[in-house]
Amino acid sequence: MFDGLSPAETQALLLSLRVSFWATLTSLPLGLLAAHALARWRFPGHGLLNLIVHLPLILPPVVTGYLLLLSFGRQGWAGAALWDWFGFTFAFRWTGAALAAAVMAFPLLVRAIRLALEAVDPRLEEAAATLGASRGMVYLTVTLPLILPGLLAGAVLAFAKAMGEFGATITFVANIPGETQTLPTAIYSFLQVPGGDAGALRLVLVSVAIATLALALSEWLSRRIAARIAGR
Amino acid sequence: MFDGLSPAETQALLLSLRVSFWATLTSLPLGLLAAHALARWRFPGHGLLNLIVHLPLILPPVVTGYLLLLSFGRQGWAGAALWDWFGFTFAFRWTGAALAAAVMAFPLLVRAIRLALEAVDPRLEEAAATLGASRGMVYLTVTLPLILPGLLAGAVLAFAKAMGEFGATITFVANIPGETQTLPTAIYSFLQVPGGDAGALRLVLVSVAIATLALALSEWLSRRIAARIAGR
Amino acid sequence: MTLEIRLSHSLPGFRLEVDLTAPPGLTCLFGRSGSGKTTVINAVAGLLRPDRAEILLDNEPLHHLPPHRRRIGYVFQDARLFPHLTVRGNLGYAARIRRRRPPGFDRIVALLGLAALLDRRPGALSGGERQRVAIGRALLSEPRLILMDEPLAALDEARKAEILPYIETLRDELALPILYVSHSLPEVARLATTIAVIEAGHLVAQGPAADLLSDPQIAPVLGLGDAGAILTARIAAHEGDGLSRLELAAGPLRLPLWLPRVLGAPGQTLRLRIAAQDVILSLSRPEGLSALNILPARVSALHLGSGPGALVRLDLGGQHLLARVTRRSAEALALAPGQPVFAIVKSVAVARDSVGHAVTP
Amino acid sequence: MTLEIRLSHSLPGFRLEVDLTAPPGLTCLFGRSGSGKTTVINAVAGLLRPDRAEILLDNEPLHHLPPHRRRIGYVFQDARLFPHLTVRGNLGYAARIRRRRPPGFDRIVALLGLAALLDRRPGALSGGERQRVAIGRALLSEPRLILMDEPLAALDEARKAEILPYIETLRDELALPILYVSHSLPEVARLATTIAVIEAGHLVAQGPAADLLSDPQIAPVLGLGDAGAILTARIAAHEGDGLSRLELAAGPLRLPLWLPRVLGAPGQTLRLRIAAQDVILSLSRPEGLSALNILPARVSALHLGSGPGALVRLDLGGQHLLARVTRRSAEALALAPGQPVFAIVKSVAVARDSVGHAVTP
Amino acid sequence: AEVTVFAAASLKTALDEIAADYTAETGTPVTLSYGGSSTLARQIAEGAPADVFLSASTAWMDDLADKALIQPDSRRDLLGNRLILVGPPDAAPVTIDKTLDLAALLAGGKLAMAMVDSVPAGQYGKEALESLGLWAAVEPGVVQSENVRAALQLVALGEAPYGIVYASDAVAEPGVSLVGTFPEDSHQPITYPGALTLTASPEAADFLDHLASPEAAGVFSANGFLPLTAAP
Ligand SMILES: Nc1ncnc2c1ncn2[C@@H]1O[C@H](COP(=O)(O)OP(=O)(O)OP(=O)(O)O)[C@@H](O)[C@H]1O
Ligand SMILES: Nc1ncnc2c1ncn2[C@@H]1O[C@H](COP(=O)(O)OP(=O)(O)OP(=O)(O)O)[C@@H](O)[C@H]1O
Ligand code: MOO
Ligand SMILES: [Mg+2]
Ligand SMILES: [Mg+2]
């Protein structure tokens, strides 16, 4: 698959995979929490939380990237604190690219999980409670398995979005080959020069190939889950 | 709400609303169809359809915009045909902005509807069939009402995404005030010039205000639906 | 209208192979949990596509039709109400699909006691209420064939007693063929024209209800202690003290039989089931007994089971009666075929729900 | 272990107001569809938060505990199996939560006939199979209180007959309090220690099963034709021809009573229910009858209902028996309190499932 | 008829003003669509309704010229610009030549530039640094932004201590100070070519001429550009 890719392009590809993988993985727990809060709890900040979750969709990606920069840059309120206390920074690091991708993908993840959560029959959770399962255990043994297809769908959406994320990423962590140059930035770069189309096309095809794999995997998984639940 | 907005900005706001509204509305039937095909049918092109639906997520928006330009531009294969046969064109028109927004929002819409479809109990559809409802009637009277919350969630996601879509839009239909300059492209323009931050912020706040309204409305609707189904 | 069902279908670990003819009237599918009753019914409804199926309603093949064109009223084992519709919406669903006013809406609502629930959604109903709505919904769909999968299991006796006559009406007046799954023998005995017994996917017995219910060989399959015979009698008169006098045609004789007031006009023919365990035999005509019905009969057969009981088949001059006695009594009374005896049947022992409407024999 | 339940709860159009004491043993909640039975049980399980609730198990308040700390085995009216787990996973769920081996797993699997289904998922089970798994799952959760909402309604008679003794064991040996909803009077009569009758959200009667079932005033509420009395008898001997001889303590006398072989060793005490409609009265001791049990008794009360029937309460020297006769017979025999009569009870009429295990009175 | 101008986004402030004046003067409405030069050029190639193309890069103008999509004789170099080094507001000015120890100046911090392989400002900057022999020393610290405005923003926010941008960018940005100007001979001359498209109206030719007028030149100068064709 790496045939015909320059070393820099291979690097961008591997980085995109890494960024998307971690963006998806680390946002899952938070996404679950947010989806749960939105689907099940009623609290004063409900509308606000919902807005915040959706914000990265609503705002142009550049603005989101800019806001990330303001918050998680070295000088940003959160970024400075992270640096002072933990010596950790997202700024101009691949972790920052992952953060940007995660933030941009978050609304998709949360919506998918939320829809799945709302479809869970609460009577099954009640049944688990009468069998001695505490709230947490009910969640772990009933709710979570039942929303697995939704979780998977959300994760696939998030991964796909992370693979394609460009605007927020480049605004937040710029384009540093080997550190923050993902496939979309490499593609963008090609498109900026006359005659770069062929190079861009090559990378686009690589993206598409990866997406095809990821989608096929997730389809297969969710079909298996559905078949098991239907008792086939 | 329009206080403090220049006429051009008000124009951008109204255009964004128009674009997002039509993008959402017109992609609903197609989204429903795609979601249905993906959730319920097994056919040879299943994986391909799934890929095509997800493509706008996976590709950097600029690429999607460029592909749209190549297909639906005046010279594009589809664009030329539309122009020759119907005298209609998306190119550099607000309808093109709506097309770009619809395409970019499509994966979100389809996923939401698909998740909802997969959660519908087929035994209820069977029951409807025994009561004399043809496939179409079952769909209209049972399936559709049951997936309404998912449809709504998908529509809200799509609308939000359409409000925020930038990369594909500016690449496909440029940034022509009054015709294709949406809020995100107006925000972009502001960010391109010295001292434009204040203007950008103003427009961001307008976006956020609209999103808040749209989200509140959809939450209220879906809560009502849920409460009715729960029999409260 | 005759329904013919020929099916074969394989599931992992389960094989269904059924060849069943349901003549006009109500055919009861009887069998243990997991024997395949719901599977058969689903195949008739078209919800299951069996490996091989031939389903003919009056020689018209149904098996190639999609479910919605089979015009079937199906009461599911699980109610399957539409959660997004009110009770009214559920009941009126079929009519709305056909763009008609639901026929007999008010009557069915009253019958099933749903008037107070019409504007509720299924989520706010009790288990029994849900099942009643499901029954109403199926009946209001103007079916030409009714499938009922344990429709009354969730209902109390009083409600059952109200609904049973209605199902009889469907069976008799509308002449709708009904395929009915039930575990309740009184229900079956009262309603069934035909009984089909299914075991592990195969029919083990099938025939007119009167024959099967009085067949001592089949009785254990149906549930021991529940054997009984079906008699046909004519209403002679409704008497002043709340009893009805019926006449049993017993050969040339007309034996009187008093029962608590039955529905129907004098002259009408009824069928009634008398459980074998409700019949006492006496060698001489007893005196001073509280039982009003003392029928002269003749022992026609004697089946000694493996247990302590014996089933005695009595001839009433053409009609049959079954009596369950202890083997000890059979010996003490020296019962043998041909012997004349008196069968004592308590009026009140003939449970109200064992008396059905007139049935076309 | 005594369970005290004091509840009040309002739903649109329905008000529940219940003050119920369930003494040790099995308390049956009896009432029409929609009367509030499931609502009461849900409140006890903690699934419903009623407006006001006080629930005490042996004076220990349960009402403030979350459902999972109440240690309740709940068999739901709808099975509520976990669709993502196999039958084995469903059965072992509670044990896995508590990180134990499920106690008595094999025994319950055998009892409920689930061995062949262990690796299936609920989607591939029949209605009755699903309910059996639900029963097993609740029983395997090591509960200290069992709630059963029509657990046997979907089961065939043979399966019921297998499961009933097991529920008796739970009641008697494990001494678990059981709150049981059922519409089946034989079930209730066999199992219930206490009966609570609920109508439109209010308790209308509550008391020991033996009293309520033989109370002619309550009988109509429970379902006409199903009145009957509960007798206590000692097993005297199991005889050679498959009958068991029991002894009824009737004042100073010990009346013999022959029944088809019952479970239990000689010397043990049993309770049995004799339906009023299975008793025939005779003024003189009849001869040449197939009925083995002829008990001398005395009429203690006579209730003429509004219909053609009359309910006669008999005194057997301390124990009570009910007989349902026609009013016409009552007049013909000139029955009156104090009058000596003979009660004729067919051995085989005492249905097998009306004979329970020994019960602590 | 109205005139539609596709212009590089960095020209916005100046062009908005010039166009408004022009319309007031002549009554000819001018529609301005801003975007990246690459985007604009592609759109023109796909039949965009542009009359005038103002590019920030000669490469894209050349590309259109090669494809014969502009009127060759209308092409002119309108503006020039200077490449500058910007730093924090309190930074001491330096002279930029071969002796400058830029790496020491950065002190481990980042140097913000536009994408060095594809965006003109980045290309000029890299060329200048290479010709001064400074590139190798600073390359590891370079962060590349999507465009030159984003690079400036990084400096303004303090995320990168220094950045290389156009002189015109720094004009109205209080968050940065001019640290030094790159020698004019260290890179190709920076030019903003303008040309008429094939569909241009006569009014468009007039507007393009107007951009070369002294009034326009004044506005451009005020915004930091170097008018090249100002009449003496
Ligand atoms: N959400 C609700 N809103 C209004 N009424 C309700 C709601 N839920 C239940 N009810 C009513 O409360 C009453 C009691 O319901 P419950 O489920 O306890 O009945 P039940 O005795 O278990 O009946 P069944 O034997 O039919 O299961 C019913 O009349 C029912 O209609
Ligand atoms: N998907 C499946 N895979 C394997 N076996 C199945 C599947 N679905 C049903 N079965 C089996 O088929 C048999 C027949 O099921 P069916 O639902 O027809 O039983 P039933 O007679 O209606 O029982 P009940 O009275 O319990 O409802 C059962 O043994 C059941 O376990
Ligand atoms: O929201 Mo974008 O335009 O997909 O980066
Ligand atoms: Mg079934
Ligand atoms: Mg209930």
PDB file of C-alpha atoms in Angstrom, chain C residues 86-93 95 101-120 125 128-129 131-141 155 159 162-163 166, chain D residues 32-33:
ATOM      1  CA  THR C  86     -52.932   5.623  21.501  1.00  0.00           C
ATOM      2  CA  VAL C  87     -55.220   2.733  22.260  1.00  0.00           C
ATOM      3  CA  ARG C  88     -57.691   4.313  19.875  1.00  0.00           C
ATOM      4  CA  GLY C  89     -55.020   4.571  17.231  1.00  0.00           C
ATOM      5  CA  ASN C  90     -54.053   0.945  17.694  1.00  0.00           C
ATOM      6  CA  LEU C  91     -57.647  -0.228  17.472  1.00  0.00           C
ATOM      7  CA  GLY C  92     -58.358   1.884  14.421  1.00  0.00           C
ATOM      8  CA  TYR C  93     -55.108   1.071  12.678  1.00  0.00           C
ATOM      9  CA  ALA C  95     -59.409   0.635   9.329  1.00  0.00           C
ATOM     10  CA  ARG C 101     -64.527   3.551   9.559  1.00  0.00           C
ATOM     11  CA  PRO C 102     -63.686   0.689  11.903  1.00  0.00           C
ATOM     12  CA  PRO C 103     -66.740  -1.588  11.811  1.00  0.00           C
ATOM     13  CA  GLY C 104     -68.202  -2.319  15.188  1.00  0.00           C
ATOM     14  CA  PHE C 105     -65.673  -0.153  16.978  1.00  0.00           C
ATOM     15  CA  ASP C 106     -67.914   0.783  19.860  1.00  0.00           C
ATOM     16  CA  ARG C 107     -69.115  -2.729  20.351  1.00  0.00           C
ATOM     17  CA  ILE C 108     -65.609  -4.135  20.636  1.00  0.00           C
ATOM     18  CA  VAL C 109     -64.467  -1.327  22.880  1.00  0.00           C
ATOM     19  CA  ALA C 110     -67.347  -2.050  25.205  1.00  0.00           C
ATOM     20  CA  LEU C 111     -66.824  -5.790  25.065  1.00  0.00           C
ATOM     21  CA  LEU C 112     -63.165  -5.508  25.954  1.00  0.00           C
ATOM     22  CA  GLY C 113     -63.696  -2.771  28.523  1.00  0.00           C
ATOM     23  CA  LEU C 114     -61.398  -0.342  26.781  1.00  0.00           C
ATOM     24  CA  ALA C 115     -63.528   2.789  26.883  1.00  0.00           C
ATOM     25  CA  ALA C 116     -61.536   4.412  29.682  1.00  0.00           C
ATOM     26  CA  LEU C 117     -58.225   3.611  28.036  1.00  0.00           C
ATOM     27  CA  LEU C 118     -58.804   4.950  24.542  1.00  0.00           C
ATOM     28  CA  ASP C 119     -56.545   7.945  24.872  1.00  0.00           C
ATOM     29  CA  ARG C 120     -53.703   6.197  26.683  1.00  0.00           C
ATOM     30  CA  LEU C 125     -51.377  -0.053  30.256  1.00  0.00           C
ATOM     31  CA  GLY C 128     -53.984  -7.603  30.652  1.00  0.00           C
ATOM     32  CA  GLU C 129     -55.134  -4.294  29.249  1.00  0.00           C
ATOM     33  CA  GLN C 131     -53.640  -7.967  25.581  1.00  0.00           C
ATOM     34  CA  ARG C 132     -57.232  -6.779  25.385  1.00  0.00           C
ATOM     35  CA  VAL C 133     -56.220  -3.978  23.045  1.00  0.00           C
ATOM     36  CA  ALA C 134     -54.332  -6.472  20.920  1.00  0.00           C
ATOM     37  CA  ILE C 135     -57.430  -8.648  20.659  1.00  0.00           C
ATOM     38  CA  GLY C 136     -59.541  -5.656  19.727  1.00  0.00           C
ATOM     39  CA  ARG C 137     -57.053  -4.504  17.135  1.00  0.00           C
ATOM     40  CA  ALA C 138     -57.051  -7.874  15.400  1.00  0.00           C
ATOM     41  CA  LEU C 139     -60.824  -8.221  15.472  1.00  0.00           C
ATOM     42  CA  LEU C 140     -61.266  -4.753  14.014  1.00  0.00           C
ATOM     43  CA  SER C 141     -59.161  -5.559  10.980  1.00  0.00           C
ATOM     44  CA  LEU C 155     -56.805 -12.176  31.580  1.00  0.00           C
ATOM     45  CA  ARG C 159     -62.921 -10.916  31.654  1.00  0.00           C
ATOM     46  CA  GLU C 162     -67.040 -11.930  28.838  1.00  0.00           C
ATOM     47  CA  ILE C 163     -64.817 -12.446  25.825  1.00  0.00           C
ATOM     48  CA  TYR C 166     -67.713 -13.107  21.494  1.00  0.00           C
TER      49      TYR C 166
ATOM     50  CA  ARG D  32     -58.940  -8.116  37.706  1.00  0.00           C
ATOM     51  CA  SER D  33     -56.858  -6.873  34.835  1.00  0.00           C
TER      52      SER D  33
END
